[in-house]
mmCIF file of N, CA and C in Angstrom:
data_model
loop_
_atom_site.group_PDB
_atom_site.id
_atom_site.type_symbol
_atom_site.label_atom_id
_atom_site.label_comp_id
_atom_site.label_asym_id
_atom_site.label_seq_id
_atom_site.Cartn_x
_atom_site.Cartn_y
_atom_site.Cartn_z
ATOM 1 N N UNK A 19 -28.000 -9.471 23.032
ATOM 2 C CA UNK A 19 -27.965 -8.529 21.835
ATOM 3 C C UNK A 19 -26.843 -7.570 22.184
ATOM 4 N N UNK A 20 -26.106 -7.652 23.156
ATOM 5 C CA UNK A 20 -24.577 -7.114 23.211
ATOM 6 C C UNK A 20 -23.354 -7.729 22.425
ATOM 7 N N UNK A 21 -24.032 -9.034 22.681
ATOM 8 C CA UNK A 21 -22.943 -10.385 21.948
ATOM 9 C C UNK A 21 -22.905 -10.100 20.702
ATOM 10 N N UNK A 22 -24.390 -9.853 20.012
ATOM 11 C CA UNK A 22 -24.683 -9.878 18.394
ATOM 12 C C UNK A 22 -23.998 -9.090 17.798
ATOM 13 N N UNK A 23 -24.320 -7.792 18.585
ATOM 14 C CA UNK A 23 -23.454 -6.809 17.890
ATOM 15 C C UNK A 23 -22.125 -6.619 18.212
ATOM 16 N N UNK A 24 -21.116 -7.033 19.166
ATOM 17 C CA UNK A 24 -20.264 -7.046 19.184
ATOM 18 C C UNK A 24 -19.727 -8.136 17.599
ATOM 19 N N UNK A 25 -20.270 -9.554 17.773
ATOM 20 C CA UNK A 25 -19.769 -9.910 17.268
ATOM 21 C C UNK A 25 -20.187 -9.329 15.757
ATOM 22 N N UNK A 26 -21.407 -9.042 15.039
ATOM 23 C CA UNK A 26 -21.132 -8.406 13.853
ATOM 24 C C UNK A 26 -20.082 -7.141 13.736
ATOM 25 N N UNK A 27 -19.824 -6.686 14.907
ATOM 26 C CA UNK A 27 -18.958 -5.338 14.505
ATOM 27 C C UNK A 27 -17.359 -6.223 14.488
ATOM 28 N N UNK A 28 -16.762 -6.920 15.017
ATOM 29 C CA UNK A 28 -15.773 -7.334 15.288
ATOM 30 C C UNK A 28 -15.616 -7.800 13.660
ATOM 31 N N UNK A 29 -16.817 -8.975 13.207
ATOM 32 C CA UNK A 29 -16.819 -9.775 11.644
ATOM 33 C C UNK A 29 -16.899 -8.965 10.756
ATOM 34 N N UNK A 30 -18.052 -7.522 11.442
ATOM 35 C CA UNK A 30 -17.482 -6.832 9.774
ATOM 36 C C UNK A 30 -15.967 -5.713 9.458
ATOM 37 N N UNK A 31 -15.225 -5.562 10.890
ATOM 38 C CA UNK A 31 -13.856 -4.555 10.866
ATOM 39 C C UNK A 31 -13.083 -6.206 10.097
ATOM 40 N N UNK A 32 -13.102 -6.901 10.545
ATOM 41 C CA UNK A 32 -12.179 -7.997 10.149
ATOM 42 C C UNK A 32 -11.910 -8.192 8.717
ATOM 43 N N UNK A 33 -13.140 -8.583 8.232
ATOM 44 C CA UNK A 33 -13.454 -8.945 6.748
ATOM 45 C C UNK A 33 -13.423 -7.472 5.780
ATOM 46 N N UNK A 34 -13.191 -5.912 6.608
ATOM 47 C CA UNK A 34 -12.574 -5.141 5.865
ATOM 48 C C UNK A 34 -11.653 -4.421 5.939
ATOM 49 N N UNK A 35 -10.944 -4.981 7.215
ATOM 50 C CA UNK A 35 -9.466 -4.865 7.080
ATOM 51 C C UNK A 35 -8.714 -5.884 5.779
ATOM 52 N N UNK A 36 -9.025 -7.118 5.917
ATOM 53 C CA UNK A 36 -8.700 -7.605 5.228
ATOM 54 C C UNK A 36 -8.911 -7.284 3.319
ATOM 55 N N UNK A 37 -10.043 -6.754 2.665
ATOM 56 C CA UNK A 37 -10.919 -6.537 1.892
ATOM 57 C C UNK A 37 -9.443 -5.653 1.463
ATOM 58 N N UNK A 38 -9.752 -4.140 2.433
ATOM 59 C CA UNK A 38 -8.587 -3.123 2.392
ATOM 60 C C UNK A 38 -6.923 -3.603 2.110
ATOM 61 N N UNK A 39 -6.473 -4.257 2.740
ATOM 62 C CA UNK A 39 -4.943 -5.056 2.286
ATOM 63 C C UNK A 39 -4.562 -5.201 1.473
ATOM 64 N N UNK A 40 -5.719 -6.242 0.529
ATOM 65 C CA UNK A 40 -6.014 -6.474 -0.661
ATOM 66 C C UNK A 40 -5.691 -5.952 -1.854
ATOM 67 N N UNK A 41 -6.236 -4.802 -1.575
ATOM 68 C CA UNK A 41 -6.364 -3.916 -2.644
ATOM 69 C C UNK A 41 -5.006 -2.995 -3.002
ATOM 70 N N UNK A 42 -4.555 -2.377 -1.527
ATOM 71 C CA UNK A 42 -3.429 -1.691 -1.703
ATOM 72 C C UNK A 42 -2.148 -2.198 -0.798
ATOM 73 N N UNK A 43 -1.103 -1.781 -1.145
ATOM 74 C CA UNK A 43 0.130 -2.554 -0.187
ATOM 75 C C UNK A 43 0.440 -1.382 0.960
ATOM 76 N N UNK A 44 -0.054 -1.897 2.420
ATOM 77 C CA UNK A 44 0.327 -0.986 3.359
ATOM 78 C C UNK A 44 1.294 -1.515 4.066
ATOM 79 N N UNK A 45 1.961 -0.106 5.275
ATOM 80 C CA UNK A 45 2.503 -0.835 6.323
ATOM 81 C C UNK A 45 1.622 -0.912 7.381
ATOM 82 N N UNK A 46 2.353 -1.540 7.791
ATOM 83 C CA UNK A 46 1.701 -2.022 9.484
ATOM 84 C C UNK A 46 1.011 -0.828 9.821
ATOM 85 N N UNK A 47 1.182 0.469 9.916
ATOM 86 C CA UNK A 47 0.274 2.123 10.217
ATOM 87 C C UNK A 47 -0.663 1.946 9.216
ATOM 88 N N UNK A 48 -0.692 1.512 8.536
ATOM 89 C CA UNK A 48 -1.893 1.753 7.543
ATOM 90 C C UNK A 48 -1.548 2.786 6.516
ATOM 91 N N UNK A 49 -0.361 3.295 6.275
ATOM 92 C CA UNK A 49 0.280 4.383 5.205
ATOM 93 C C UNK A 49 0.394 3.197 3.884
ATOM 94 N N UNK A 50 0.107 3.809 2.491
ATOM 95 C CA UNK A 50 0.291 3.266 1.526
ATOM 96 C C UNK A 50 2.064 2.920 1.137
ATOM 97 N N UNK A 51 1.968 2.149 0.904
ATOM 98 C CA UNK A 51 3.436 1.637 0.393
ATOM 99 C C UNK A 51 3.705 1.093 -1.275
ATOM 100 N N UNK A 52 4.441 2.490 -2.192
ATOM 101 C CA UNK A 52 4.791 1.732 -3.445
ATOM 102 C C UNK A 52 5.582 0.867 -3.457
ATOM 103 N N UNK A 53 4.687 -0.240 -4.145
ATOM 104 C CA UNK A 53 5.592 -1.522 -4.721
ATOM 105 C C UNK A 53 6.797 -1.235 -5.192
ATOM 106 N N UNK A 54 8.034 -1.892 -5.177
ATOM 107 C CA UNK A 54 8.924 -1.933 -5.847
ATOM 108 C C UNK A 54 9.130 -2.168 -7.876
ATOM 109 N N UNK A 55 9.697 -1.457 -8.161
ATOM 110 C CA UNK A 55 9.155 -1.216 -9.931
ATOM 111 C C UNK A 55 9.658 -2.882 -10.397
ATOM 112 N N UNK A 56 8.705 -3.067 -11.195
ATOM 113 C CA UNK A 56 9.014 -4.945 -12.145
ATOM 114 C C UNK A 56 9.933 -4.179 -13.202
ATOM 115 N N UNK A 57 11.396 -4.458 -12.747
ATOM 116 C CA UNK A 57 12.232 -4.099 -14.130
ATOM 117 C C UNK A 57 12.522 -6.033 -14.420
ATOM 118 N N UNK A 58 12.481 -5.747 -15.540
ATOM 119 C CA UNK A 58 13.517 -6.918 -16.262
ATOM 120 C C UNK A 58 11.955 -8.103 -16.012
ATOM 121 N N UNK A 59 11.192 -7.729 -15.974
ATOM 122 C CA UNK A 59 9.969 -8.737 -16.176
ATOM 123 C C UNK A 59 10.131 -9.944 -17.082
ATOM 124 N N UNK A 60 10.597 -8.929 -18.122
ATOM 125 C CA UNK A 60 10.626 -10.016 -19.212
ATOM 126 C C UNK A 60 9.317 -10.104 -20.353
ATOM 127 N N UNK A 61 8.254 -9.190 -19.919
ATOM 128 C CA UNK A 61 7.239 -8.791 -20.525
ATOM 129 C C UNK A 61 7.265 -8.077 -22.106
ATOM 130 N N UNK A 62 6.904 -9.089 -23.041
ATOM 131 C CA UNK A 62 7.465 -8.865 -24.332
ATOM 132 C C UNK A 62 5.970 -8.985 -25.323
ATOM 133 N N UNK A 63 5.962 -8.671 -26.576
ATOM 134 C CA UNK A 63 4.957 -8.999 -27.559
ATOM 135 C C UNK A 63 5.353 -10.328 -27.421
ATOM 136 N N UNK A 64 4.088 -11.361 -27.493
ATOM 137 C CA UNK A 64 4.761 -12.828 -28.338
ATOM 138 C C UNK A 64 4.925 -12.693 -29.185
ATOM 139 N N UNK A 65 6.163 -13.565 -29.960
ATOM 140 C CA UNK A 65 7.059 -13.802 -31.127
ATOM 141 C C UNK A 65 5.444 -14.115 -31.896
ATOM 142 N N UNK A 66 4.877 -15.284 -31.339
ATOM 143 C CA UNK A 66 3.710 -15.842 -32.135
ATOM 144 C C UNK A 66 2.394 -15.398 -32.776
ATOM 145 N N UNK A 67 2.430 -13.908 -32.088
ATOM 146 C CA UNK A 67 1.185 -13.062 -32.262
ATOM 147 C C UNK A 67 1.724 -11.926 -33.174
ATOM 148 N N UNK A 68 1.966 -11.791 -34.078
ATOM 149 C CA UNK A 68 2.889 -10.683 -34.375
ATOM 150 C C UNK A 68 1.121 -9.593 -34.586
ATOM 151 N N UNK A 69 2.003 -8.362 -34.497
ATOM 152 C CA UNK A 69 1.055 -6.918 -34.770
ATOM 153 C C UNK A 69 0.488 -7.028 -36.035
ATOM 154 N N UNK A 70 -0.741 -7.354 -35.894
ATOM 155 C CA UNK A 70 -1.574 -6.844 -36.989
ATOM 156 C C UNK A 70 -2.685 -5.584 -36.840
ATOM 157 N N UNK A 71 -2.865 -4.902 -37.826
ATOM 158 C CA UNK A 71 -3.423 -4.020 -38.052
ATOM 159 C C UNK A 71 -4.885 -4.031 -37.650
ATOM 160 N N UNK A 72 -6.119 -3.676 -36.835
ATOM 161 C CA UNK A 72 -7.450 -4.608 -36.847
ATOM 162 C C UNK A 72 -7.501 -5.955 -35.309
ATOM 163 N N UNK A 73 -6.589 -6.468 -34.686
ATOM 164 C CA UNK A 73 -6.606 -7.623 -34.459
ATOM 165 C C UNK A 73 -7.496 -6.862 -32.658
ATOM 166 N N UNK A 74 -6.677 -6.089 -32.423
ATOM 167 C CA UNK A 74 -7.398 -5.430 -31.029
ATOM 168 C C UNK A 74 -7.956 -3.770 -30.784
ATOM 169 N N UNK A 75 -8.593 -3.973 -30.009
ATOM 170 C CA UNK A 75 -9.713 -3.076 -29.895
ATOM 171 C C UNK A 75 -9.224 -2.307 -28.692
ATOM 172 N N UNK A 76 -9.392 -0.724 -28.051
ATOM 173 C CA UNK A 76 -9.470 -1.032 -26.369
ATOM 174 C C UNK A 76 -10.599 -0.137 -26.992
ATOM 175 N N UNK A 77 -11.676 -0.131 -25.729
ATOM 176 C CA UNK A 77 -12.620 0.821 -25.193
ATOM 177 C C UNK A 77 -12.014 1.641 -23.978
ATOM 178 N N UNK A 78 -12.117 2.650 -24.086
ATOM 179 C CA UNK A 78 -11.410 4.129 -23.055
ATOM 180 C C UNK A 78 -12.333 5.279 -22.812
ATOM 181 N N UNK A 79 -13.088 5.124 -21.410
ATOM 182 C CA UNK A 79 -13.620 5.982 -20.609
ATOM 183 C C UNK A 79 -12.800 7.362 -20.177
ATOM 184 N N UNK A 80 -13.255 8.604 -20.326
ATOM 185 C CA UNK A 80 -13.033 10.004 -20.547
ATOM 186 C C UNK A 80 -12.339 9.643 -19.332
ATOM 187 N N UNK A 81 -13.202 9.630 -17.598
ATOM 188 C CA UNK A 81 -12.707 9.814 -16.180
ATOM 189 C C UNK A 81 -12.133 8.954 -15.763
ATOM 190 N N UNK A 82 -11.283 7.645 -16.365
ATOM 191 C CA UNK A 82 -10.536 6.799 -15.796
ATOM 192 C C UNK A 82 -9.392 6.681 -15.782
ATOM 193 N N UNK A 83 -8.767 7.291 -15.189
ATOM 194 C CA UNK A 83 -6.786 7.589 -15.205
ATOM 195 C C UNK A 83 -6.652 6.089 -15.689
ATOM 196 N N UNK A 84 -6.693 4.908 -15.876
ATOM 197 C CA UNK A 84 -6.240 3.743 -16.540
ATOM 198 C C UNK A 84 -6.117 3.953 -17.692
ATOM 199 N N UNK A 85 -7.321 4.138 -18.103
ATOM 200 C CA UNK A 85 -7.856 4.318 -20.067
ATOM 201 C C UNK A 85 -6.960 5.736 -20.170
ATOM 202 N N UNK A 86 -6.887 6.745 -19.241
ATOM 203 C CA UNK A 86 -6.008 7.564 -20.120
ATOM 204 C C UNK A 86 -4.584 7.260 -20.390
ATOM 205 N N UNK A 87 -4.148 6.430 -19.546
ATOM 206 C CA UNK A 87 -2.993 5.843 -19.426
ATOM 207 C C UNK A 87 -2.754 5.293 -21.221
ATOM 208 N N UNK A 88 -3.557 4.030 -21.141
ATOM 209 C CA UNK A 88 -3.637 3.650 -21.934
ATOM 210 C C UNK A 88 -3.554 4.285 -23.445
ATOM 211 N N UNK A 89 -4.320 5.310 -23.354
ATOM 212 C CA UNK A 89 -4.051 6.020 -24.365
ATOM 213 C C UNK A 89 -2.746 6.959 -24.795
ATOM 214 N N UNK A 90 -2.475 7.189 -23.512
ATOM 215 C CA UNK A 90 -0.895 7.581 -23.739
ATOM 216 C C UNK A 90 -0.129 6.883 -24.148
ATOM 217 N N UNK A 91 0.248 5.512 -23.925
ATOM 218 C CA UNK A 91 0.805 4.489 -24.077
ATOM 219 C C UNK A 91 0.461 4.295 -25.966
ATOM 220 N N UNK A 92 -0.842 4.075 -26.101
ATOM 221 C CA UNK A 92 -0.807 3.631 -27.461
ATOM 222 C C UNK A 92 -0.302 4.975 -28.485
ATOM 223 N N UNK A 93 -0.506 6.223 -27.790
ATOM 224 C CA UNK A 93 0.154 7.308 -29.098
ATOM 225 C C UNK A 93 1.551 7.127 -28.919
ATOM 226 N N UNK A 94 2.233 7.072 -27.783
ATOM 227 C CA UNK A 94 3.234 7.211 -27.536
ATOM 228 C C UNK A 94 4.289 6.012 -27.933
ATOM 229 N N UNK A 95 3.681 4.638 -28.846
ATOM 230 C CA UNK A 95 4.527 4.185 -28.733
ATOM 231 C C UNK A 95 3.958 4.007 -30.762
ATOM 232 N N UNK A 96 3.343 4.410 -31.094
ATOM 233 C CA UNK A 96 2.669 4.634 -32.770
ATOM 234 C C UNK A 96 2.149 3.960 -32.638
ATOM 235 N N UNK A 97 1.205 2.752 -31.859
ATOM 236 C CA UNK A 97 -0.010 2.120 -32.229
ATOM 237 C C UNK A 97 -0.833 2.561 -32.484
ATOM 238 N N UNK A 98 -1.465 3.768 -32.708
ATOM 239 C CA UNK A 98 -2.758 4.611 -33.196
ATOM 240 C C UNK A 98 -3.721 3.804 -33.884
ATOM 241 N N UNK A 99 -2.988 3.491 -35.145
ATOM 242 C CA UNK A 99 -3.503 3.186 -36.488
ATOM 243 C C UNK A 99 -3.767 1.517 -35.520
ATOM 244 N N UNK A 100 -2.759 0.830 -35.425
ATOM 245 C CA UNK A 100 -2.929 -0.626 -35.467
ATOM 246 C C UNK A 100 -4.040 -1.062 -34.585
ATOM 247 N N UNK A 101 -4.178 -0.811 -33.509
ATOM 248 C CA UNK A 101 -5.043 -1.000 -32.866
ATOM 249 C C UNK A 101 -6.416 0.162 -32.607
ATOM 250 N N UNK A 102 -7.446 -0.238 -32.557
ATOM 251 C CA UNK A 102 -8.706 0.311 -33.081
ATOM 252 C C UNK A 102 -8.750 0.744 -31.441
ATOM 253 N N UNK A 103 -9.650 2.356 -31.285
ATOM 254 C CA UNK A 103 -9.911 2.698 -30.234
ATOM 255 C C UNK A 103 -11.310 3.474 -30.655
ATOM 256 N N UNK A 104 -12.065 3.565 -29.172
ATOM 257 C CA UNK A 104 -13.777 3.669 -29.101
ATOM 258 C C UNK A 104 -13.566 4.531 -27.820
ATOM 259 N N UNK A 105 -13.860 5.809 -27.796
ATOM 260 C CA UNK A 105 -14.029 6.054 -26.491
ATOM 261 C C UNK A 105 -15.619 6.831 -26.145
ATOM 262 N N UNK A 106 -15.513 6.355 -25.362
ATOM 263 C CA UNK A 106 -17.084 6.631 -24.743
ATOM 264 C C UNK A 106 -17.568 7.411 -24.275
ATOM 265 N N UNK A 107 -18.585 7.576 -23.722
ATOM 266 C CA UNK A 107 -19.505 8.646 -23.990
ATOM 267 C C UNK A 107 -18.922 9.397 -22.508
ATOM 268 N N UNK A 108 -18.689 10.586 -22.433
ATOM 269 C CA UNK A 108 -18.969 11.040 -20.781
ATOM 270 C C UNK A 108 -19.708 11.756 -20.687
ATOM 271 N N UNK A 109 -20.990 10.672 -19.979
ATOM 272 C CA UNK A 109 -21.824 11.694 -19.679
ATOM 273 C C UNK A 109 -22.265 10.589 -18.141
ATOM 274 N N UNK A 110 -22.440 11.408 -17.327
ATOM 275 C CA UNK A 110 -22.155 11.286 -15.868
ATOM 276 C C UNK A 110 -23.612 10.922 -15.656
ATOM 277 N N UNK A 111 -24.234 11.329 -16.236
ATOM 278 C CA UNK A 111 -25.842 10.931 -15.898
ATOM 279 C C UNK A 111 -26.684 9.417 -16.311
ATOM 280 N N UNK A 112 -26.281 9.240 -17.646
ATOM 281 C CA UNK A 112 -26.722 8.149 -18.259
ATOM 282 C C UNK A 112 -25.671 6.732 -17.663
ATOM 283 N N UNK A 113 -23.942 7.231 -16.788
ATOM 284 C CA UNK A 113 -23.508 6.439 -16.484
ATOM 285 C C UNK A 113 -23.319 6.439 -14.744
ATOM 286 N N UNK A 114 -24.326 6.377 -14.446
ATOM 287 C CA UNK A 114 -24.758 6.685 -12.927
ATOM 288 C C UNK A 114 -24.569 5.212 -12.122
ATOM 289 N N UNK A 115 -24.138 4.762 -12.646
ATOM 290 C CA UNK A 115 -24.035 3.523 -11.921
ATOM 291 C C UNK A 115 -23.053 2.699 -11.836
ATOM 292 N N UNK A 116 -21.948 3.610 -12.458
ATOM 293 C CA UNK A 116 -20.202 3.238 -12.015
ATOM 294 C C UNK A 116 -20.127 2.710 -13.507
ATOM 295 N N UNK A 117 -21.040 2.392 -14.494
ATOM 296 C CA UNK A 117 -21.093 1.545 -15.951
ATOM 297 C C UNK A 117 -20.808 2.609 -16.949
ATOM 298 N N UNK A 118 -20.328 2.524 -18.384
ATOM 299 C CA UNK A 118 -19.882 3.140 -19.410
ATOM 300 C C UNK A 118 -20.913 3.192 -20.212
ATOM 301 N N UNK A 119 -20.968 4.243 -21.054
ATOM 302 C CA UNK A 119 -22.255 4.296 -21.750
ATOM 303 C C UNK A 119 -21.536 4.939 -23.584
ATOM 304 N N UNK A 120 -22.183 4.277 -24.437
ATOM 305 C CA UNK A 120 -21.688 4.215 -25.638
ATOM 306 C C UNK A 120 -22.804 5.911 -26.261
ATOM 307 N N UNK A 121 -21.944 6.904 -26.942
ATOM 308 C CA UNK A 121 -22.765 7.773 -27.787
ATOM 309 C C UNK A 121 -23.582 7.157 -28.547
ATOM 310 N N UNK A 122 -25.012 7.198 -29.373
ATOM 311 C CA UNK A 122 -25.171 7.058 -30.354
ATOM 312 C C UNK A 122 -25.085 6.776 -31.529
ATOM 313 N N UNK A 123 -23.796 7.474 -31.698
ATOM 314 C CA UNK A 123 -23.529 7.586 -33.338
ATOM 315 C C UNK A 123 -23.067 6.127 -33.215
#
């Protein structure tokens, strides 16, 4: 039984460390290390896909920081009218399992 528990603990610890190390860059001490900025990556709007109003639609959830950043970017770049935007319901009870929910309207 001791061997079984030791093996299970070792396996779980190894898998946990592997999973966590993939989520965020870390130093050998386990501290978060901010990645270097990706300047000059050449990220441009594809020339063969001209911006056409109504072609793209974004679903935004209030509690999500990434969605908030997308909303800010759309506003700052003046793409509010060109990219459709749906704000999802901010109802923790209906979205209790980590999902997003739409308003009834």
